[in-house]
Amino acid sequence: MMIKLFLGLEWKSFVRSASFGKSLGIKILLGFLAIYFMAVFLIMGIALFPALKKIFPDEDPFLMVNGFLFYWILGDLLMRFFFQKLPVMHVKPLLVLPIKRHKIVNYVLGKSVVSFFNFLPFFAIIPFGVTLILNDYPLYSVVFWMLALALTVFIINFFNFIVENYLAEKELSFLPVVLLVGLFFAMDYFDIVSFRVFVSKAYLTIYDQPYYNLVLVVVLMALYVLNGKLLTEKLFLDSGLKSEIKEVRTSNLNWTKNFGGIAPFMQMDLKLIWRNKRSKSSVWIVLMGLLYGLFFYPNPRFQDLTSFYVFVGVFSTGIFLINFGQFIPAWDSSYYKLLMSQNIKYKQYLESKFTLMALSVVILFVLGIPYVYFGWKVLLAHFAAAIYNVGVNSHVILYGGSFNRKKIDLSQKAAFNYQGTGAVQWLIGIPLMLLPMGIFALFNALIGFEIASLVLILSGIVGIVFHEKLMQHITRRYLNSKYKMIDAFGQDN
């Protein structure tokens, strides 16, 4: 009965959400991706045994698969840490009701068991196990070996949540995990400690003596209990109310006064970016965008792919515009209702966002001028991309922001945080990246590199010339969506 109640509450929360339509669209897209990955794993599970037998006729495919289980475990841990989050339900309203905490905790942990990350490996494990049985491997041993892999999947599931619990509040929380996984891999690769052989022997031991599965069962139960304890400790009404005391150092933002009426909004945005974990990632990721070209330009294979220069240019000069702009106005969602109750000019509010993004494009282009070392065409493509970013992409991303309906918790960790991401963020990538690449590639193929660059520059200049007209239209769009946003940002996504 309690599980039925929880499922009913979550279903109502989903269908009554202001972002229901967009969430449904994303879920349909993710459904197609899920079907694709299930098909890939199924084909791999069916074809793995005969393929290994054909390529390595003198080797036992079962032993070879056991030899790679260590790498599977490392890869699964890494992927889960970046992409799998503990299923949540909004429990604070339930805490004032006569519902025992352990029932809420058990429901959340039980919900994690049916995660797609746990479901997917079985599309490879079961077909491979059936193939082993059909090839005269002992039925009893193979079944318990498959059971060991299933237990391992759930152990990784609950272990990941413990790691997430301890690292969630830390800056660059992914670094310890990446470094630790890298350390294990390096120690095995350089034969310092042969983890691969150890893991292989462990599963072969279970294959020969199935009762060792009890060890995995004990580990799984211990991790489940530990997860339950950690969740129960946080399951209080006043959880998170006490904030960490810090010394706040204010920066000198007097230079923003040169921008007139939009200065207060620019100051608010700059303080928001620098003082919060999630928004601060927009600054750190700028470095990655600035150095993005170094992944391609030194490679001789990309020297003749001049159409690709614009992709790097748009990304390199527009990394802040893309990363920060796609969540406008969700950055202000926690106090959006208060902001809209003030006597402010909405156009100035949006102009401050535009100015901040345009300044970032100019600064990143100037910092990227040393790319001329790889040829004058690279610098010309970056210049054309920068003008296009200011004149076109900045307006496109501002207009796309009027469809945002998902709030953002600024206190959450920055790395690999997908909160606030909806259909808008997926669809906006088409005009932002693919359109300039398509225009450039077309004119580059038909006429030449210089004319293609000129077309992008002229497109950006047209956007700059008609900036006022475009901003009036964008502002009207935001004003029409104002109360929908207030309602949506007041909900838990």
Coordinates of C-alpha atoms in Angstrom, one line a residue:
M1 CA 0.0 0.0 0.0
M2 CA 2.8 2.4 0.9
I3 CA 4.6 1.8 -2.4
K4 CA 1.4 2.4 -4.3
L5 CA 1.0 5.7 -2.4
F6 CA 4.5 6.8 -3.3
L7 CA 4.1 5.8 -6.9
G8 CA 0.8 7.7 -7.1
L9 CA 2.4 10.9 -5.6
E10 CA 5.3 10.8 -8.0
W11 CA 3.0 10.3 -11.0
K12 CA 0.9 13.3 -10.0
S13 CA 4.0 15.4 -9.5
F14 CA 5.1 14.5 -13.0
V15 CA 1.9 15.1 -14.9
R16 CA 1.0 18.3 -13.0
S17 CA 4.5 19.8 -13.4
A18 CA 4.7 23.1 -15.5
S19 CA 7.4 21.4 -17.5
F20 CA 5.3 18.3 -18.2
G21 CA 5.3 18.7 -22.0
K22 CA 9.1 19.3 -22.3
S23 CA 9.9 16.5 -19.8
L24 CA 7.7 14.1 -21.8
G25 CA 9.5 15.0 -25.0
I26 CA 12.9 14.4 -23.3
K27 CA 11.7 11.1 -21.9
I28 CA 10.6 9.9 -25.3
L29 CA 14.0 10.8 -26.8
L30 CA 15.7 9.0 -23.9
G31 CA 13.4 6.1 -24.5
F32 CA 14.7 5.7 -28.1
L33 CA 18.3 6.0 -26.8
A34 CA 17.5 3.3 -24.2
I35 CA 16.2 1.0 -26.9
Y36 CA 19.3 1.6 -29.0
F37 CA 21.7 0.7 -26.1
M38 CA 19.6 -2.3 -25.2
A39 CA 19.9 -3.6 -28.8
V40 CA 23.7 -2.9 -28.7
F41 CA 24.2 -4.9 -25.5
L42 CA 21.9 -7.7 -26.7
I43 CA 23.9 -8.1 -29.9
M44 CA 27.1 -8.0 -28.0
G45 CA 25.9 -10.7 -25.6
I46 CA 24.9 -12.9 -28.5
A47 CA 27.9 -12.4 -30.7
L48 CA 30.6 -12.2 -28.1
F49 CA 31.3 -15.9 -27.7
P50 CA 31.4 -16.8 -31.4
A51 CA 33.4 -13.7 -32.2
L52 CA 36.1 -14.5 -29.6
K53 CA 36.1 -18.1 -30.7
K54 CA 36.7 -17.0 -34.3
I55 CA 39.4 -14.4 -33.6
F56 CA 41.2 -16.4 -30.9
P57 CA 40.6 -20.1 -31.8
D58 CA 43.1 -21.3 -29.3
E59 CA 41.7 -19.4 -26.3
D60 CA 38.6 -20.1 -24.1
P61 CA 36.1 -17.2 -24.6
F62 CA 34.8 -17.6 -21.1
L63 CA 38.3 -17.1 -19.6
M64 CA 38.9 -14.1 -21.8
V65 CA 35.6 -12.4 -20.7
N66 CA 36.6 -13.1 -17.1
G67 CA 39.9 -11.4 -17.8
F68 CA 38.1 -8.2 -18.7
L69 CA 35.6 -8.0 -15.8
F70 CA 38.0 -5.7 -13.9
Y71 CA 37.8 -3.1 -16.7
W72 CA 34.0 -3.5 -16.8
I73 CA 33.7 -2.7 -13.1
L74 CA 36.0 0.4 -13.4
G75 CA 34.1 1.6 -16.4
D76 CA 30.7 1.0 -14.8
L77 CA 31.8 2.9 -11.7
L78 CA 33.0 5.9 -13.7
M79 CA 29.9 6.1 -15.9
R80 CA 27.5 5.8 -12.9
F81 CA 29.3 8.5 -11.0
F82 CA 28.9 10.9 -13.9
F83 CA 25.4 10.1 -15.0
Q84 CA 23.5 8.1 -12.4
K85 CA 21.9 10.0 -9.5
L86 CA 20.0 8.6 -6.6
P87 CA 16.3 8.7 -7.4
V88 CA 14.6 11.4 -5.4
M89 CA 11.1 12.1 -4.2
H90 CA 10.1 15.2 -2.5
V91 CA 9.8 14.0 1.1
K92 CA 9.5 17.1 3.2
P93 CA 5.7 17.2 2.9
L94 CA 5.7 13.5 4.0
L95 CA 7.7 14.1 7.2
V96 CA 4.8 15.8 8.9
L97 CA 2.6 12.8 8.2
P98 CA 2.5 9.5 10.1
I99 CA 4.8 7.7 7.7
K100 CA 7.8 6.0 9.1
R101 CA 11.2 7.3 7.8
H102 CA 12.5 3.8 7.1
K103 CA 9.6 3.2 4.6
I104 CA 10.5 6.4 2.7
V105 CA 14.2 5.4 2.6
N106 CA 13.5 1.8 1.6
Y107 CA 11.3 3.1 -1.2
V108 CA 14.0 5.4 -2.6
L109 CA 16.7 2.7 -2.4
G110 CA 14.3 0.2 -3.9
K111 CA 13.6 2.6 -6.7
S112 CA 17.3 2.8 -7.5
V113 CA 17.4 -1.0 -8.0
V114 CA 15.2 -0.7 -11.2
S115 CA 17.5 1.9 -12.6
F116 CA 18.4 1.6 -16.3
F117 CA 22.1 1.3 -15.3
N118 CA 21.2 -1.9 -13.5
F119 CA 18.9 -3.1 -16.2
L120 CA 21.2 -2.7 -19.2
P121 CA 24.0 -5.1 -18.3
F122 CA 21.6 -8.1 -18.2
F123 CA 21.0 -7.7 -22.0
A124 CA 24.6 -8.8 -22.4
I125 CA 25.0 -11.1 -19.4
I126 CA 22.0 -13.4 -20.0
P127 CA 22.6 -14.0 -23.8
F128 CA 26.3 -14.7 -23.1
G129 CA 25.4 -17.1 -20.2
V130 CA 22.8 -18.9 -22.4
T131 CA 25.5 -19.2 -25.1
L132 CA 27.9 -20.8 -22.6
I133 CA 25.3 -23.3 -21.6
L134 CA 24.6 -24.2 -25.3
N135 CA 28.3 -24.8 -25.7
D136 CA 28.3 -27.4 -23.0
Y137 CA 29.5 -25.3 -20.0
P138 CA 28.0 -26.7 -16.8
L139 CA 24.5 -25.2 -16.3
Y140 CA 24.9 -25.1 -12.5
S141 CA 28.2 -23.2 -12.6
V142 CA 27.1 -20.8 -15.3
V143 CA 23.9 -19.8 -13.5
F144 CA 25.8 -18.9 -10.3
W145 CA 28.5 -17.1 -12.3
M146 CA 25.7 -15.0 -13.8
L147 CA 24.2 -14.5 -10.3
A148 CA 27.6 -13.2 -9.2
L149 CA 27.6 -10.6 -12.0
A150 CA 24.1 -9.6 -11.1
L151 CA 25.1 -9.0 -7.5
T152 CA 28.1 -7.0 -8.7
V153 CA 25.8 -4.7 -10.7
F154 CA 23.8 -3.9 -7.6
I155 CA 26.9 -3.6 -5.4
I156 CA 28.2 -1.0 -7.8
N157 CA 24.8 0.7 -7.8
F158 CA 24.8 1.2 -4.0
F159 CA 28.6 1.9 -3.8
N160 CA 28.2 4.8 -6.3
F161 CA 25.5 6.4 -4.0
I162 CA 27.9 6.3 -1.0
V163 CA 30.6 8.0 -3.1
E164 CA 28.1 10.6 -4.3
N165 CA 27.0 11.2 -0.7
Y166 CA 30.5 12.1 0.4
L167 CA 31.7 14.0 -2.6
A168 CA 28.4 15.8 -3.6
E169 CA 29.1 19.0 -1.7
K170 CA 32.8 19.3 -2.7
E171 CA 34.2 21.4 -5.6
L172 CA 35.5 19.4 -8.6
S173 CA 34.0 16.3 -6.9
F174 CA 34.8 14.2 -10.0
L175 CA 38.6 14.6 -9.6
P176 CA 39.1 12.1 -6.7
V177 CA 37.0 9.5 -8.6
V178 CA 38.8 10.0 -11.9
L179 CA 42.2 9.9 -10.2
L180 CA 41.4 6.8 -8.2
V181 CA 40.0 4.9 -11.2
G182 CA 43.0 6.1 -13.2
L183 CA 45.3 4.9 -10.4
F184 CA 43.8 1.4 -10.4
F185 CA 44.0 1.2 -14.1
A186 CA 47.6 2.4 -14.3
M187 CA 48.7 0.0 -11.5
D188 CA 47.2 -2.9 -13.4
Y189 CA 48.4 -1.7 -16.8
F190 CA 52.0 -1.4 -15.6
D191 CA 51.8 -4.7 -13.7
I192 CA 52.4 -3.0 -10.3
V193 CA 49.3 -4.8 -8.9
S194 CA 47.5 -7.2 -11.2
F195 CA 43.9 -6.3 -10.3
R196 CA 42.7 -7.9 -13.6
V197 CA 44.0 -11.3 -12.7
F198 CA 42.7 -11.0 -9.1
V199 CA 39.2 -10.1 -10.2
S200 CA 39.3 -12.9 -12.9
K201 CA 40.3 -15.5 -10.3
A202 CA 37.6 -14.3 -7.9
Y203 CA 34.8 -14.9 -10.4
L204 CA 36.3 -18.2 -11.6
T205 CA 36.3 -19.3 -7.9
I206 CA 32.6 -18.4 -7.8
Y207 CA 32.1 -20.4 -11.0
D208 CA 33.8 -23.5 -9.4
Q209 CA 32.4 -23.0 -5.9
P210 CA 29.1 -21.1 -6.1
Y211 CA 28.7 -20.7 -2.3
Y212 CA 31.2 -17.8 -2.5
N213 CA 28.3 -15.8 -3.8
L214 CA 27.4 -15.4 -0.1
V215 CA 30.3 -13.0 0.2
L216 CA 28.8 -10.7 -2.5
V217 CA 25.4 -11.0 -0.8
V218 CA 26.9 -9.8 2.5
V219 CA 28.6 -6.9 0.8
L220 CA 25.4 -5.9 -1.0
M221 CA 23.4 -6.0 2.3
A222 CA 26.1 -3.9 4.1
L223 CA 26.0 -1.3 1.4
Y224 CA 22.2 -1.2 1.4
V225 CA 22.2 -0.7 5.2
L226 CA 24.9 2.0 5.0
N227 CA 23.0 3.9 2.3
G228 CA 19.8 3.7 4.4
K229 CA 21.7 5.1 7.4
L230 CA 23.1 8.0 5.3
L231 CA 19.7 8.8 3.9
T232 CA 17.9 8.6 7.2
E233 CA 20.4 11.1 8.7
K234 CA 19.4 13.7 6.2
L235 CA 15.7 13.0 6.4
F236 CA 14.6 15.9 8.7
L237 CA 12.6 19.0 8.1
D238 CA 15.4 21.3 9.1
S239 CA 18.0 19.4 7.1
G240 CA 20.2 21.8 5.2
L241 CA 18.9 24.9 7.0
K242 CA 22.2 25.4 8.9
S243 CA 24.6 26.9 6.4
E244 CA 28.3 26.9 6.5
I245 CA 29.8 30.1 7.8
K246 CA 32.2 31.7 5.4
E247 CA 34.0 35.0 5.1
V248 CA 32.5 36.7 2.0
R249 CA 35.0 38.8 0.0
T250 CA 33.4 41.2 -2.3
S251 CA 35.0 42.1 -5.6
N252 CA 35.3 45.7 -6.9
L253 CA 32.6 45.9 -9.6
N254 CA 32.6 49.6 -10.0
W255 CA 33.7 49.2 -13.6
T256 CA 30.2 47.9 -14.4
K257 CA 28.8 51.4 -13.7
N258 CA 30.0 52.3 -17.2
F259 CA 27.1 50.3 -18.6
G260 CA 24.5 52.6 -17.2
G261 CA 21.0 51.2 -16.3
I262 CA 22.0 47.6 -16.7
A263 CA 24.9 47.9 -14.2
P264 CA 22.9 46.6 -11.2
F265 CA 21.9 43.5 -13.1
M266 CA 25.4 42.8 -14.3
Q267 CA 26.7 43.1 -10.7
M268 CA 24.0 40.7 -9.6
D269 CA 24.9 38.2 -12.3
L270 CA 28.7 38.4 -11.6
K271 CA 28.1 37.9 -7.9
L272 CA 25.8 35.0 -8.6
I273 CA 28.4 33.4 -10.9
W274 CA 31.3 33.7 -8.4
R275 CA 29.5 32.8 -5.2
N276 CA 27.7 29.7 -6.1
K277 CA 28.9 26.2 -7.0
R278 CA 26.7 25.5 -10.0
S279 CA 27.2 28.9 -11.7
K280 CA 30.9 29.0 -11.0
S281 CA 31.3 26.1 -13.4
S282 CA 30.6 28.6 -16.2
V283 CA 33.9 30.2 -15.3
W284 CA 36.0 27.1 -15.0
I285 CA 34.7 25.6 -18.2
V286 CA 35.9 28.7 -20.1
L287 CA 39.4 27.4 -19.8
M288 CA 38.4 24.1 -21.5
G289 CA 36.8 26.0 -24.3
L290 CA 39.8 28.3 -24.7
L291 CA 42.1 25.4 -25.1
Y292 CA 39.6 23.3 -27.2
G293 CA 41.5 24.0 -30.4
L294 CA 44.6 22.3 -29.2
F295 CA 42.8 19.0 -29.4
F296 CA 42.4 19.5 -33.2
Y297 CA 44.8 22.0 -34.8
P298 CA 48.1 20.2 -34.0
N299 CA 46.7 17.1 -35.6
P300 CA 47.6 16.9 -39.3
R301 CA 44.3 15.2 -40.2
F302 CA 42.4 18.4 -39.4
Q303 CA 44.7 20.7 -41.4
D304 CA 42.6 20.3 -44.5
L305 CA 39.2 20.3 -42.7
T306 CA 38.7 24.1 -42.9
S307 CA 35.0 23.8 -42.4
F308 CA 35.7 22.3 -39.0
Y309 CA 37.5 25.6 -38.0
V310 CA 34.2 27.3 -37.5
F311 CA 32.9 24.6 -35.1
V312 CA 36.0 25.1 -33.0
G313 CA 35.7 28.9 -33.3
V314 CA 32.0 29.0 -32.3
F315 CA 32.7 26.7 -29.3
S316 CA 36.0 28.3 -28.2
T317 CA 34.7 31.9 -28.3
G318 CA 31.2 31.1 -27.2
I319 CA 31.8 28.6 -24.4
F320 CA 30.6 31.0 -21.7
L321 CA 27.7 32.2 -23.9
I322 CA 26.6 28.6 -24.4
N323 CA 27.1 27.3 -20.9
F324 CA 25.7 30.3 -19.1
G325 CA 23.2 31.5 -21.6
Q326 CA 21.3 28.2 -22.0
F327 CA 20.0 28.5 -18.4
I328 CA 18.8 32.1 -18.6
P329 CA 16.6 33.0 -16.6
A330 CA 16.8 29.7 -14.5
W331 CA 19.9 31.0 -12.8
D332 CA 17.6 33.4 -10.9
S333 CA 14.8 30.8 -10.4
S334 CA 15.3 30.7 -6.6
Y335 CA 14.3 34.4 -6.3
Y336 CA 12.6 35.0 -9.6
K337 CA 9.3 35.7 -8.0
L338 CA 10.9 38.4 -5.8
L339 CA 12.7 39.8 -8.8
M340 CA 9.5 40.1 -10.8
S341 CA 7.7 41.8 -8.0
Q342 CA 10.2 44.7 -8.2
N343 CA 9.8 47.8 -10.4
I344 CA 12.4 46.8 -12.9
K345 CA 12.6 47.1 -16.7
Y346 CA 12.7 43.6 -18.1
K347 CA 14.6 44.8 -21.2
Q348 CA 17.4 46.0 -19.0
Y349 CA 17.4 42.7 -17.2
L350 CA 17.9 40.9 -20.5
E351 CA 20.4 43.5 -21.8
S352 CA 22.7 42.7 -18.9
K353 CA 22.7 39.1 -19.8
F354 CA 23.4 39.9 -23.5
T355 CA 26.2 42.3 -22.6
L356 CA 27.8 39.8 -20.3
M357 CA 27.8 37.1 -23.0
A358 CA 29.0 39.5 -25.7
L359 CA 31.9 40.6 -23.5
S360 CA 32.9 37.0 -22.9
V361 CA 33.0 36.3 -26.6
V362 CA 35.3 39.3 -27.2
I363 CA 37.6 38.4 -24.4
L364 CA 37.8 34.7 -25.4
F365 CA 38.5 35.7 -29.0
V366 CA 41.4 38.0 -27.9
L367 CA 42.8 35.3 -25.7
G368 CA 42.6 32.9 -28.6
I369 CA 44.6 35.1 -31.0
P370 CA 47.7 32.9 -30.5
Y371 CA 45.8 30.2 -32.6
V372 CA 47.2 32.2 -35.6
Y373 CA 50.3 30.0 -35.1
F374 CA 48.3 27.2 -36.9
G375 CA 47.6 29.5 -39.9
W376 CA 45.8 32.7 -40.7
K377 CA 42.7 30.8 -41.7
V378 CA 42.2 29.6 -38.2
L379 CA 42.2 33.1 -36.9
L380 CA 39.8 34.3 -39.6
A381 CA 37.4 31.5 -38.8
H382 CA 37.6 32.3 -35.1
F383 CA 36.9 36.0 -35.9
A384 CA 33.9 35.1 -38.1
A385 CA 32.6 32.8 -35.4
A386 CA 33.0 35.5 -32.7
I387 CA 31.0 38.0 -34.7
Y388 CA 28.4 35.4 -35.4
N389 CA 28.2 34.5 -31.7
V390 CA 27.6 38.1 -30.7
G391 CA 25.1 39.0 -33.5
V392 CA 23.2 35.7 -33.9
N393 CA 23.8 33.1 -31.2
S394 CA 23.5 35.5 -28.3
H395 CA 20.0 36.5 -29.5
V396 CA 19.1 32.9 -30.3
I397 CA 20.0 31.7 -26.8
L398 CA 18.2 34.6 -25.1
Y399 CA 15.1 33.7 -27.1
G400 CA 15.4 30.1 -26.2
G401 CA 15.6 31.0 -22.5
S402 CA 12.0 32.2 -22.6
F403 CA 11.0 28.5 -22.8
N404 CA 12.9 27.5 -19.7
R405 CA 10.6 26.1 -17.0
K406 CA 13.1 24.2 -14.7
K407 CA 14.6 25.7 -11.6
I408 CA 18.2 25.4 -10.6
D409 CA 19.6 24.9 -7.1
L410 CA 22.8 27.0 -7.1
S411 CA 24.2 25.3 -4.0
Q412 CA 24.4 21.9 -5.8
K413 CA 27.8 20.6 -7.1
A414 CA 28.8 22.0 -10.4
A415 CA 30.4 19.0 -12.2
F416 CA 28.1 16.8 -14.3
N417 CA 25.0 18.4 -12.8
Y418 CA 22.1 18.1 -15.2
Q419 CA 19.5 19.9 -13.0
G420 CA 17.6 22.5 -15.0
T421 CA 18.3 20.7 -18.3
G422 CA 15.2 20.2 -20.4
A423 CA 14.2 20.0 -24.1
V424 CA 15.2 23.6 -24.6
Q425 CA 18.9 22.9 -23.9
W426 CA 18.8 20.0 -26.4
L427 CA 17.1 21.8 -29.2
I428 CA 18.9 25.1 -28.9
G429 CA 22.2 23.3 -29.9
I430 CA 20.9 23.0 -33.5
P431 CA 20.9 26.7 -34.4
L432 CA 23.9 27.4 -32.1
M433 CA 26.3 25.0 -33.5
L434 CA 25.0 23.2 -36.6
L435 CA 23.6 26.3 -38.4
P436 CA 26.9 28.3 -38.6
M437 CA 28.7 25.1 -39.6
G438 CA 26.2 24.4 -42.3
I439 CA 26.3 27.9 -43.7
F440 CA 30.1 28.0 -43.7
A441 CA 30.5 24.5 -45.2
L442 CA 28.0 25.4 -48.0
F443 CA 29.8 28.6 -49.1
N444 CA 33.2 27.1 -48.5
A445 CA 32.4 24.3 -50.9
L446 CA 30.7 26.5 -53.5
I447 CA 32.9 29.6 -53.5
G448 CA 35.8 29.6 -51.0
F449 CA 37.0 29.9 -47.4
E450 CA 37.2 33.7 -47.4
I451 CA 33.6 34.2 -48.8
A452 CA 32.3 31.6 -46.3
S453 CA 33.9 33.6 -43.5
L454 CA 32.5 36.9 -44.9
V455 CA 29.0 35.4 -44.9
L456 CA 29.2 34.5 -41.2
I457 CA 30.7 38.0 -40.4
L458 CA 27.8 39.7 -42.3
S459 CA 25.3 37.5 -40.6
G460 CA 26.7 38.6 -37.2
I461 CA 26.7 42.2 -38.2
V462 CA 23.1 42.1 -39.3
G463 CA 22.2 40.7 -35.9
I464 CA 24.2 43.5 -34.2
V465 CA 22.5 46.2 -36.4
F466 CA 19.0 44.9 -35.6
H467 CA 19.9 44.3 -31.9
E468 CA 17.3 46.7 -30.6
K469 CA 14.5 45.3 -32.7
L470 CA 15.4 41.7 -31.7
M471 CA 15.6 42.6 -28.0
Q472 CA 12.2 44.2 -28.1
H473 CA 10.7 41.0 -29.6
I474 CA 12.6 38.8 -27.1
T475 CA 11.5 41.0 -24.2
R476 CA 7.8 40.7 -25.3
R477 CA 8.3 36.9 -25.4
Y478 CA 9.7 36.9 -21.8
L479 CA 6.9 39.1 -20.6
N480 CA 4.3 36.8 -22.1
S481 CA 5.9 33.9 -20.3
K482 CA 6.5 35.7 -17.1
Y483 CA 3.8 34.2 -15.0
K484 CA 4.3 30.7 -16.4
M485 CA 8.0 31.0 -15.3
I486 CA 7.0 32.2 -11.8
D487 CA 4.7 29.2 -11.5
A488 CA 7.3 26.7 -12.9
F489 CA 10.2 28.0 -10.8
G490 CA 8.0 27.7 -7.7
Q491 CA 7.7 23.9 -8.2
D492 CA 10.2 21.1 -7.6
N493 CA 11.3 19.5 -10.8

